[in-house]
């Protein structure tokens, strides 16, 4: 029996040195009244920023942090979806990496823990972030408490009202959770004076979180998109590579869903960089059509325009995504590394409608028992399509996907979908 | 140094002094409209000189007359793309040694070879610029093409003290680079020792001089040149 700490890696993997082309660096906008790159320096933990900009292929995971990763249950299981294979009558083998097995229910904890650890090492006592649907906020709340820090989470007001359970978990972990727009920052107060019933948005929540961190000398943690986040998420792919190796399997197709690109990148990049796997499929939402309609250009990663411009596939920072249930996929862009690999034709993409992913999710629940997060169900839909293609071509392929989170806190969403589509 | 900073007279005073105190190469920045990879300090110097300097080319001619060390012009390809040949010819006629476009391998990677050839066809040296986000395969491929040295800009922008580990960045590329490796972008005195120890052959300093000139004047900036030369000489 191989021990957990042999499967869990000692190093994170960064794909940038192995990309086919130079990754365009972040920029300050022309005629900027302040330097966004300089702002990063004030709001992010130093070591996190250092990792973002000190591009090395492998970065050692500090021992104490490694220990915390093991404490929360890493490595997560790599499981075979045997009943789904049987149902689809496919000769392909389907494996999935189950990130829903972490205490917070998604991959987000992988970078939250790392960023919290480095904040703590720097002597920081309080971290701040924003959250839309609540997955990221939950991860930060747990990570902060694991390193004896306080956390403040600005949660988009509609979610705060509609997802009381997410709020409750964060509070149980010890976080202060404010509905955004809130009355604890000038930005929030101003918006509330103009419209006391403002539903909030991720952009506003992010501005509030950054402002709050600046005002109090706290640090701000970033949930996706930035290279350093994908670096931390590489534990997913590195573990999966090892687990497949132990099973004696060579992967053919690797699949993951994309909001900002962190779970996909964390899962697929180690395979791409180590020349394992033949095809890579990034799956987005058809309702947020960044892959089919987005442009590859410099844009702000945040709708508030506080962070430096990065080059990515984007629908524009002012794009307002429709209210789909997969909150984590309601994002206008895709991480720069992922965007570049898509542009270079190394990664393929798919987009599916909410109705399509609902049926895929339901099939997965009924064959495998796991309730997937609606975000992850996008990957499942692509897996089903690929398994059917393999059946039609009679190919004995190995399909591996990242099940980025469980959906047990999304049951009201599934219930609404069930009412609409049966 | 930004062409014409802080004013024409002091600019000439600085570059002459720097040559005397041991600068080996003078990199002169021509202000572009959008200094994509420059930080607040250099941007500000650009905006100051765009108000003060009337004739850049005349000033550059004067600089050439005053210096014997090589002059490399730093500006963005984006700015001169349309009249590139004219611009390069002009530089050549002034006996400028070479050009460095920091955006060449980033924003023009698909046809960098064409631009490289065009620079060379005017008899100018082409100094290539790479960053930590340039993959190893490309660094290996281009390093020996660069004339005089390969410029490695280790921060995402000049003059913002983003925490990085310069020695780790140098170590990553040192073995890939078949050329002299010059490291720049926001280096502190400690960074300089660190990158040289990690295998760099030289350093490029800009923001630090501009800040000195802004706060304390040209003489202090020249003192800094002397000090940095001293650090480099510790290693020779
Ligand atoms: C379960 C789950 N999957 C996927 C995502 C999408 O984000 P990313 O593309 O950064 O992995 C989220 C984001 O909230 C999520 O919670």
CSV table of C-alpha atoms in Angstrom, one decimal, chain A residues 16-32 35 37-38 40-41 46 49-50 53-57 298 309 311 344, chain B residues 33-34 36-40 43 105-107 109-110 131-138 152 154 156-157 160-165 168-169 172:
chain,number,residue,atom,x,y,z
A,16,UNK,CA,5.1,28.6,-17.8
A,17,UNK,CA,8.7,27.4,-18.5
A,18,UNK,CA,7.2,24.6,-20.7
A,19,UNK,CA,4.7,26.7,-22.7
A,20,UNK,CA,5.1,26.7,-26.5
A,21,UNK,CA,5.2,30.5,-26.5
A,22,UNK,CA,6.0,33.4,-24.1
A,23,UNK,CA,3.3,34.2,-21.7
A,24,UNK,CA,2.4,37.9,-22.1
A,25,UNK,CA,3.2,39.5,-18.7
A,26,UNK,CA,0.7,41.5,-16.7
A,27,UNK,CA,0.6,45.2,-17.5
A,28,UNK,CA,-0.5,48.5,-16.1
A,29,UNK,CA,-3.1,50.2,-18.4
A,30,UNK,CA,-1.9,53.2,-20.5
A,31,UNK,CA,-2.4,56.5,-18.6
A,32,UNK,CA,-3.0,54.6,-15.3
A,35,UNK,CA,0.1,51.2,-10.8
A,37,UNK,CA,1.2,46.0,-10.3
A,38,UNK,CA,2.3,48.1,-7.4
A,40,UNK,CA,-0.6,43.8,-5.8
A,41,UNK,CA,2.5,44.4,-3.7
A,46,UNK,CA,4.7,38.7,-0.1
A,49,UNK,CA,3.6,37.5,-5.0
A,50,UNK,CA,7.1,36.1,-5.1
A,53,UNK,CA,6.7,36.3,-10.4
A,54,UNK,CA,9.6,34.0,-9.7
A,55,UNK,CA,8.9,31.6,-12.6
A,56,UNK,CA,10.5,28.3,-11.8
A,57,UNK,CA,9.3,24.9,-13.0
A,298,UNK,CA,-5.4,42.3,-22.5
A,309,UNK,CA,-4.3,43.8,-17.2
A,311,UNK,CA,-3.8,38.7,-21.7
A,344,UNK,CA,-2.1,27.3,-29.6
B,33,UNK,CA,3.0,56.5,-26.2
B,34,UNK,CA,2.4,53.4,-24.2
B,36,UNK,CA,3.8,48.7,-21.7
B,37,UNK,CA,6.5,47.2,-19.5
B,38,UNK,CA,7.7,50.3,-17.7
B,39,UNK,CA,6.8,51.2,-14.2
B,40,UNK,CA,5.7,54.5,-12.6
B,43,UNK,CA,6.7,56.5,-17.2
B,105,UNK,CA,9.5,38.4,-28.3
B,106,UNK,CA,6.3,38.9,-26.4
B,107,UNK,CA,3.8,40.6,-28.7
B,109,UNK,CA,6.6,36.3,-31.3
B,110,UNK,CA,5.0,34.8,-34.4
B,131,UNK,CA,11.4,37.7,-19.3
B,132,UNK,CA,10.8,34.9,-16.8
B,133,UNK,CA,7.5,34.1,-18.7
B,134,UNK,CA,9.5,33.2,-21.9
B,135,UNK,CA,9.6,29.4,-22.0
B,136,UNK,CA,12.9,27.6,-21.8
B,137,UNK,CA,12.6,26.3,-25.4
B,138,UNK,CA,12.4,29.8,-26.7
B,152,UNK,CA,16.7,39.4,-19.1
B,154,UNK,CA,13.3,39.8,-14.2
B,156,UNK,CA,7.0,42.3,-14.8
B,157,UNK,CA,7.7,46.0,-14.8
B,160,UNK,CA,8.1,48.5,-8.8
B,161,UNK,CA,9.8,46.4,-6.1
B,162,UNK,CA,7.8,43.3,-6.7
B,163,UNK,CA,9.4,40.6,-4.4
B,164,UNK,CA,11.1,38.0,-6.5
B,165,UNK,CA,14.1,35.7,-6.1
B,168,UNK,CA,16.4,31.6,-8.8
B,169,UNK,CA,15.3,33.3,-12.0
B,172,UNK,CA,16.7,28.8,-14.3
